[in-house]
mmCIF file of C-alpha atoms and ligand atoms in Angstrom:
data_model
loop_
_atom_site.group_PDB
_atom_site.id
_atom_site.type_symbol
_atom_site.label_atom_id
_atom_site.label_comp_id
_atom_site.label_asym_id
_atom_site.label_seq_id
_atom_site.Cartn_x
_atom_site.Cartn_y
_atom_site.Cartn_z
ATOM 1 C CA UNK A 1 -53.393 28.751 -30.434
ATOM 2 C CA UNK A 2 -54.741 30.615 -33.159
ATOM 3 C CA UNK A 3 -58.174 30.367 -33.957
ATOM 4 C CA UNK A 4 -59.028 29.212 -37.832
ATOM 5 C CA UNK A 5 -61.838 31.266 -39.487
ATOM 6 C CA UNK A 6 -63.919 29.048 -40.851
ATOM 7 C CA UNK A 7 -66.643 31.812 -41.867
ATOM 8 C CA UNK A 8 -65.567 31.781 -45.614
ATOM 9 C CA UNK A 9 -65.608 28.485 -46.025
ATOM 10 C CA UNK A 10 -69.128 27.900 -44.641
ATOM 11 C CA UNK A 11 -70.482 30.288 -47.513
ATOM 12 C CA UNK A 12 -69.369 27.137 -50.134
ATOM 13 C CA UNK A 13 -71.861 25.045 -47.804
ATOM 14 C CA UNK A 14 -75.812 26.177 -48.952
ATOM 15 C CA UNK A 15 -79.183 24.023 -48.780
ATOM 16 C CA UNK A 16 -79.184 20.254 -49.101
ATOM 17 C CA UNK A 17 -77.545 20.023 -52.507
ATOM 18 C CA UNK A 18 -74.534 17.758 -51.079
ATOM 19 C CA UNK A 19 -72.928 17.076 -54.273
ATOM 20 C CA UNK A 20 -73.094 20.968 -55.322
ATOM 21 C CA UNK A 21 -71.346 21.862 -51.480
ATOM 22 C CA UNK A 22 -68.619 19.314 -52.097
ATOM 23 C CA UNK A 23 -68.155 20.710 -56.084
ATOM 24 C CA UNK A 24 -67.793 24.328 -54.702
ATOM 25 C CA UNK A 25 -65.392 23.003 -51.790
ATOM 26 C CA UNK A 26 -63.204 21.163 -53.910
ATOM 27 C CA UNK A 27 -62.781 24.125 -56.293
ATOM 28 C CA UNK A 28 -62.195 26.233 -52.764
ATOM 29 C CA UNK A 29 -59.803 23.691 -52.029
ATOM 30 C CA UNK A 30 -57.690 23.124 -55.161
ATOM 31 C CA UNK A 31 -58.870 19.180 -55.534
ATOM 32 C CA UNK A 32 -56.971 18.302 -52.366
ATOM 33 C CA UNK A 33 -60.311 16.789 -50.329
ATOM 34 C CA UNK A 34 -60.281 13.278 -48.846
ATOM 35 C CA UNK A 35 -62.692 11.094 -48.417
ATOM 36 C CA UNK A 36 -62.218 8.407 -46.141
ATOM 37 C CA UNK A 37 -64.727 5.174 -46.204
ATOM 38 C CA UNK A 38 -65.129 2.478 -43.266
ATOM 39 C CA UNK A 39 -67.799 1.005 -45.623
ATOM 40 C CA UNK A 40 -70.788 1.698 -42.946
ATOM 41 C CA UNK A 41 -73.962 3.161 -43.740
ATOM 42 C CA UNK A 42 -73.138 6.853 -43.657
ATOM 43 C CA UNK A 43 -70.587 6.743 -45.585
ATOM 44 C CA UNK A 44 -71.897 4.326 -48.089
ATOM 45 C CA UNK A 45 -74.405 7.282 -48.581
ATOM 46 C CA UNK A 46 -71.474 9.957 -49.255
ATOM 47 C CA UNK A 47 -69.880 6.973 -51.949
ATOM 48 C CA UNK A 48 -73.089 7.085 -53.707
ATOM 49 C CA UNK A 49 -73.269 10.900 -53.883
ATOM 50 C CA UNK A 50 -69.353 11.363 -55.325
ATOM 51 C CA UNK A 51 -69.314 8.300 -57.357
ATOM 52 C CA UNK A 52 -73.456 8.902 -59.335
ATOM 53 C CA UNK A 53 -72.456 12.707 -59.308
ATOM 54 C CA UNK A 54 -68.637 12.066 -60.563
ATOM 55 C CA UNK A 55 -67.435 13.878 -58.151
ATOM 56 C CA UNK A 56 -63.381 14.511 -58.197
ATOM 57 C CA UNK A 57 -62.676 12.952 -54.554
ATOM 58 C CA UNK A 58 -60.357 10.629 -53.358
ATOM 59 C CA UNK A 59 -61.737 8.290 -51.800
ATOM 60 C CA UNK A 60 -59.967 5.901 -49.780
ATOM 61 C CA UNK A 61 -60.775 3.402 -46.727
ATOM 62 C CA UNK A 62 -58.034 1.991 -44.524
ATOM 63 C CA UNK A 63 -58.222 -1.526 -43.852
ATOM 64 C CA UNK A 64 -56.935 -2.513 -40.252
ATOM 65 C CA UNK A 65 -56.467 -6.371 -41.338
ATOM 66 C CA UNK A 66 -59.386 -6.792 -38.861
ATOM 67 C CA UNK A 67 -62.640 -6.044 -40.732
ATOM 68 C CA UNK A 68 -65.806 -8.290 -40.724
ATOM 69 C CA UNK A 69 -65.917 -10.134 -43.625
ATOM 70 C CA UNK A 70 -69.521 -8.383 -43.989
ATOM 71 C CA UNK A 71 -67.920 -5.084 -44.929
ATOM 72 C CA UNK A 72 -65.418 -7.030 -47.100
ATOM 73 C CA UNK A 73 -68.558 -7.952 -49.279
ATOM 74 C CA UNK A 74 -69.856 -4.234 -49.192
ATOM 75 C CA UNK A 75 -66.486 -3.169 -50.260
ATOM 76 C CA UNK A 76 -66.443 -5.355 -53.318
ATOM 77 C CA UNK A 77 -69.909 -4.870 -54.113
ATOM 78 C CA UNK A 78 -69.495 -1.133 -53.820
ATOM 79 C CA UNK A 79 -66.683 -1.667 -56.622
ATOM 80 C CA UNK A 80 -68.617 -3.785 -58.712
ATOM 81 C CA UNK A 81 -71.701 -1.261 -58.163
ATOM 82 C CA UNK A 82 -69.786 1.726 -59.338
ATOM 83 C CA UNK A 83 -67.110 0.977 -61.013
ATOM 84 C CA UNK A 84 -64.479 3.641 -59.676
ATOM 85 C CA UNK A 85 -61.088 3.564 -57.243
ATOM 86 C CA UNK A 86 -61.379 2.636 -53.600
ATOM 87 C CA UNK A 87 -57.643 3.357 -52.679
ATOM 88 C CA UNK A 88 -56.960 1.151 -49.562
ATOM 89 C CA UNK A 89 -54.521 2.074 -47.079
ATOM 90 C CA UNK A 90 -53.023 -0.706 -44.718
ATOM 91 C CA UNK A 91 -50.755 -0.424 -41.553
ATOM 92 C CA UNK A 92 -46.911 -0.673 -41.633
ATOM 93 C CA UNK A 93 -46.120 -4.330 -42.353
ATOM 94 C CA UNK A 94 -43.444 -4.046 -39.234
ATOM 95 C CA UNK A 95 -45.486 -2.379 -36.826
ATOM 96 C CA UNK A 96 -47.749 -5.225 -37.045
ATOM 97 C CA UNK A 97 -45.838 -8.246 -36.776
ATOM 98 C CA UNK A 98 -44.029 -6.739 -33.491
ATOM 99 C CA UNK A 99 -47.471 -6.257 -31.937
ATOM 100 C CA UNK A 100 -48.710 -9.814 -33.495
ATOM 101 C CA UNK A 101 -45.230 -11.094 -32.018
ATOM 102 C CA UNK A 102 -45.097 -9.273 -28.647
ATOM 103 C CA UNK A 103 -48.404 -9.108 -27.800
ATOM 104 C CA UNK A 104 -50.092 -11.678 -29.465
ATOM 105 C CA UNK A 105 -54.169 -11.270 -31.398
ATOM 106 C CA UNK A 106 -55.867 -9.792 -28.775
ATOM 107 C CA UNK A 107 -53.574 -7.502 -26.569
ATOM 108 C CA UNK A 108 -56.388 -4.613 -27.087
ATOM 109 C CA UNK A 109 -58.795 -6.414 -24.587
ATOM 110 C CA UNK A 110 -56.208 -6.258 -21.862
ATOM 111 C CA UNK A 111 -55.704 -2.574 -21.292
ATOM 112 C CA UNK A 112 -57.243 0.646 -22.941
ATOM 113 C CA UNK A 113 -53.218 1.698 -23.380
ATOM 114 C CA UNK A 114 -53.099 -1.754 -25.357
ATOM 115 C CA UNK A 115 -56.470 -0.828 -27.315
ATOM 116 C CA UNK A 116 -54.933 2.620 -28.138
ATOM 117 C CA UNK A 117 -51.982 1.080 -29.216
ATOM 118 C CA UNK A 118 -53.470 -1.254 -31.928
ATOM 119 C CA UNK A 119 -55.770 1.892 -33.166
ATOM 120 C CA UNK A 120 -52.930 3.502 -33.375
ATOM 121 C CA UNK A 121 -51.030 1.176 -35.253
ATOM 122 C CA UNK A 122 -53.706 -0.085 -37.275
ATOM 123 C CA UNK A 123 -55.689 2.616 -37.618
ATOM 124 C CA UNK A 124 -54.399 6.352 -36.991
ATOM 125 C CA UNK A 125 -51.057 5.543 -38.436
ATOM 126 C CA UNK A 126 -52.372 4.453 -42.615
ATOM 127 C CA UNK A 127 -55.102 7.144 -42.078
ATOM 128 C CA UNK A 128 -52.304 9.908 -41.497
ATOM 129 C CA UNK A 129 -50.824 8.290 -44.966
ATOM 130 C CA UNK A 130 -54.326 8.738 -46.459
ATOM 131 C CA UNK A 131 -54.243 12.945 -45.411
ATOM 132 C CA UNK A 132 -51.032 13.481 -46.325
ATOM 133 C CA UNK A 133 -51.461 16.788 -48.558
ATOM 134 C CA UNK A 134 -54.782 17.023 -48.129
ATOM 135 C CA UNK A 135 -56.227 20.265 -46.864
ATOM 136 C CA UNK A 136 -60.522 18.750 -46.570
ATOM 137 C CA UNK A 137 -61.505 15.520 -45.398
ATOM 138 C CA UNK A 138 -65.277 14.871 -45.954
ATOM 139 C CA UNK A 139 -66.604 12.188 -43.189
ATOM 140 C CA UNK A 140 -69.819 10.445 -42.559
ATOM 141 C CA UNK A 141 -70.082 11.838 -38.901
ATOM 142 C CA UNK A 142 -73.963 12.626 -38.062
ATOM 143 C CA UNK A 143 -74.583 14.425 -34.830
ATOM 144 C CA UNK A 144 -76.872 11.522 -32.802
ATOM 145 C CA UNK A 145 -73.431 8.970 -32.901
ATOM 146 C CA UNK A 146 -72.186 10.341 -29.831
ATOM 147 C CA UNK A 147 -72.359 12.918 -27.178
ATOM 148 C CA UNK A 148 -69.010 15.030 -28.184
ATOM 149 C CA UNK A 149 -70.234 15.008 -31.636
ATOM 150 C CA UNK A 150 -73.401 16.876 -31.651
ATOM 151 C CA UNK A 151 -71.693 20.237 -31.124
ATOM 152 C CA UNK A 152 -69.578 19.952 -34.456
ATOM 153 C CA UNK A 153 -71.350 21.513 -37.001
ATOM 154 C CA UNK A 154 -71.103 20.296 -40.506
ATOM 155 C CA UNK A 155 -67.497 21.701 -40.404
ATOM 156 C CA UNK A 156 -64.750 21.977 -38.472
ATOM 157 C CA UNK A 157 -60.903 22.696 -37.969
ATOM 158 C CA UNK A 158 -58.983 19.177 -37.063
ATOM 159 C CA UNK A 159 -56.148 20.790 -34.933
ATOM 160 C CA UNK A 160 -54.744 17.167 -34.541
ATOM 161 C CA UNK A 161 -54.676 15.990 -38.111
ATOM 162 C CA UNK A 162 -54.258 19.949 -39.114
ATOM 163 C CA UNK A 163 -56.967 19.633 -41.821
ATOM 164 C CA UNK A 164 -60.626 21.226 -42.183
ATOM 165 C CA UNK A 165 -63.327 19.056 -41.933
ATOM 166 C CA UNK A 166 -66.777 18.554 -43.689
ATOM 167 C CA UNK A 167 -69.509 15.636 -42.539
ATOM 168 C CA UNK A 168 -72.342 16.024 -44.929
ATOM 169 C CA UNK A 169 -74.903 14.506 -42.815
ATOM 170 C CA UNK A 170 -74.089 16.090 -39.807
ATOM 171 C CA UNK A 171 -77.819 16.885 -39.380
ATOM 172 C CA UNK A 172 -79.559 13.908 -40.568
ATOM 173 C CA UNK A 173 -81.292 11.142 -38.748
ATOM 174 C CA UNK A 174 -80.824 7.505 -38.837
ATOM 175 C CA UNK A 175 -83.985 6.813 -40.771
ATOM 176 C CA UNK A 176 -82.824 9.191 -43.516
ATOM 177 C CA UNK A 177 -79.494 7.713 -43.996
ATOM 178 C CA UNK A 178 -81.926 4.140 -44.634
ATOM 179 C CA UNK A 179 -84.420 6.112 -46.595
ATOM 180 C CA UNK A 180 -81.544 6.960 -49.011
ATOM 181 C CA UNK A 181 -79.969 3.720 -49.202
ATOM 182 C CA UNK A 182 -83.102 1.903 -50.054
ATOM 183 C CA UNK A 183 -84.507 4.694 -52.529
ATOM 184 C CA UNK A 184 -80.909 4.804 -54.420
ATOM 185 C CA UNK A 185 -80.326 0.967 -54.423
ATOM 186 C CA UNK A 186 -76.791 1.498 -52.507
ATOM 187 C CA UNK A 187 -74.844 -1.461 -51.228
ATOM 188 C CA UNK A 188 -74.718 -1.312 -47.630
ATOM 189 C CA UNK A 189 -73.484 -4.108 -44.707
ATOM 190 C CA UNK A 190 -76.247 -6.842 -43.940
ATOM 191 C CA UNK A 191 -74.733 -6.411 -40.592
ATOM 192 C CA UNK A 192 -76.427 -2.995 -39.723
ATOM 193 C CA UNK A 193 -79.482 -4.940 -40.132
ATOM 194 C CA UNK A 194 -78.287 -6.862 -37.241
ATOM 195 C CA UNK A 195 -78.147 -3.953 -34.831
ATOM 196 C CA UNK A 196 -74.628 -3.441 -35.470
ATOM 197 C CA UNK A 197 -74.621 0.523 -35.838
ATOM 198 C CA UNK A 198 -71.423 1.088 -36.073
ATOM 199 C CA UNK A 199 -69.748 -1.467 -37.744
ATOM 200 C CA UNK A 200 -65.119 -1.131 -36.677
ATOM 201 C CA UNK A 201 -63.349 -4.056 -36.718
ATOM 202 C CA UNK A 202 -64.508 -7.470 -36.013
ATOM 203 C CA UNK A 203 -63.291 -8.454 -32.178
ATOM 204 C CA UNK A 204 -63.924 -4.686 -31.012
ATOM 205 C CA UNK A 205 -67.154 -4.566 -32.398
ATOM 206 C CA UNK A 206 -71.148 -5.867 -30.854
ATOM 207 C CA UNK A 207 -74.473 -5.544 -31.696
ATOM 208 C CA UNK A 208 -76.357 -3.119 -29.628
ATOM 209 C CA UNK A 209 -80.030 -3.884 -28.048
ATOM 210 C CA UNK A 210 -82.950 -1.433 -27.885
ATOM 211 C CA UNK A 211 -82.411 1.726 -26.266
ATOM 212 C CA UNK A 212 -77.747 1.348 -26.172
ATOM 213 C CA UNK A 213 -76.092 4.468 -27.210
ATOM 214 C CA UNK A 214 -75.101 4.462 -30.868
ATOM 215 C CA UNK A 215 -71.301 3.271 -30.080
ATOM 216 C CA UNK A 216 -72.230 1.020 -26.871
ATOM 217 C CA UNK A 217 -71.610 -1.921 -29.388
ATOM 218 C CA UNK A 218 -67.759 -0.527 -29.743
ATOM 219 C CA UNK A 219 -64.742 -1.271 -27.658
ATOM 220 C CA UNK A 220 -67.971 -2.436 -24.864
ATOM 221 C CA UNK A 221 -65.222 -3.647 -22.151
ATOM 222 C CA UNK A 222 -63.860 -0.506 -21.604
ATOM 223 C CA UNK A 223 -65.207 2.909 -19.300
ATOM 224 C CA UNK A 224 -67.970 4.265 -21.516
ATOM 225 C CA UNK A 225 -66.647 7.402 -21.545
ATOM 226 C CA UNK A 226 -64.287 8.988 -24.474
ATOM 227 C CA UNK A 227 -64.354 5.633 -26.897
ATOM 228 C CA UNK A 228 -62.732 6.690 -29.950
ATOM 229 C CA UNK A 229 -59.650 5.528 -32.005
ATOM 230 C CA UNK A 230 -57.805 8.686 -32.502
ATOM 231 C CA UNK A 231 -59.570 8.997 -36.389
ATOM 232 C CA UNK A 232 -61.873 11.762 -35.077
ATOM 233 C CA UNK A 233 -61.432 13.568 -31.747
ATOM 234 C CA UNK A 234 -64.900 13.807 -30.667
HETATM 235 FE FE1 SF4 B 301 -57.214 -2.954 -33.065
HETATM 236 FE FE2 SF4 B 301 -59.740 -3.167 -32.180
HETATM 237 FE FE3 SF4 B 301 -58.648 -0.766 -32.754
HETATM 238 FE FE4 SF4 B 301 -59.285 -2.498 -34.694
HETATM 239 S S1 SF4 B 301 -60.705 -1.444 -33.289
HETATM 240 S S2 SF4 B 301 -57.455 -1.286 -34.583
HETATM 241 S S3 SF4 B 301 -58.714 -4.469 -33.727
HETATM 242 S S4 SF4 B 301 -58.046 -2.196 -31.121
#
């Protein structure tokens, strides 16, 4: 497989200045950069910066039909905040009622083939919609979420979605991404407040207690080991 250069690219990324970075790399990029929101603290930090900065990015969130109604409340406060397009992506109308009618609610707690199947469906399937003809997708990834993420880098080739990637807090720590939401006034889930600190859908989704991994409060029935929904691979 070739290997994609990403050498020129990381010259558009300099300093801190996120809002300059994602300027230069939609010019780089022709305007076709994603963003893609699940309404949780990171990314509710991105929102602010392209939405104060006017920053020409789609931004778009995908809503599984599962979502707390806590991140409901962010997402309308974040419209009423700002005053700009969320563009929402849902699954395929008949992919869910022959999982609803087949399987019933909660088919993803009986097998991690199940689980990947209602990602899949409800998740991986919109979010391709959402990258269609996109070439950057900017995500709130930081390096401390998870093991397989800390070797990243702020950007990256997706081989499986075929896209580059940006996550413009790939280096910063929890307590910054809270710093910046209190300092900028941002609208944020109560939940995170709640030691939920990573906040998916609603029945696949815990509060953690002192001292649990970042994403021990996701999917927390199956092998700790490789939990993710096929969004990003590490
Ligand atoms: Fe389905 Fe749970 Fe995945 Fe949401 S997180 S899409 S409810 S399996």
């Amino acid at each position: 497989m070739k290997k994609i250069d990403l050498s020129i690219l990381k010259t558009e990324i300099t300093g801190t200045d996120i809002a300059a970075n994602l300027n230069r790399l939609i010019t780089h990029f022709a305007g076709r950069v994603v963003f893609t929101t699940s309404f949780g603290i990171e990314d509710q930090v991105i929102t602010d910066i392209i939405f104060r900065n006017d920053i020409d990015i789609d931004v778009v969130a995908i809503d599984t039909g599962r979502m707390f109604e806590e991140t409901y409340k962010v997402h309308a406060n974040t419209l009423k905040t700002y005053k700009k397009p969320i563009r929402v992506y849902f699954p395929e109308r008949d992919d869910v009622e022959k999982l609803m009618t087949e399987k019933g609610p909660y088919s993803f707690y009986n097998s991690v083939e199940y689980r990947k199947e209602c990602c899949h469906i409800r998740k991986v399937k919109p979010l391709g919609r959402a990258l269609e003809g996109k070439r950057l997708w900017v995500t709130g990834i930081r390096s401390e979420q998870s093991p397989g993420r800390s070797s990243i880098g702020h950007l990256e080739y997706d081989e499986g979605h075929r896209i580059f990637k940006y996550h413009p807090l790939f280096d910063w720590t929890l307590q910054q991404v809270e710093d910046y939401l209190k300092k900028f006034h941002v609208p944020h889930n109560e939940l995170h407040y709640q030691g939920y600190v990573s906040i998916g859908c609603a029945p696949c989704t815990r509060a953690i207690k002192p001292g649990e991994d970042f994403r021990a409060g996701r999917w927390w029935w199956e092998d700790q080991s490789g939990k993710e929904c096929g969004l990003h691979e590490k």
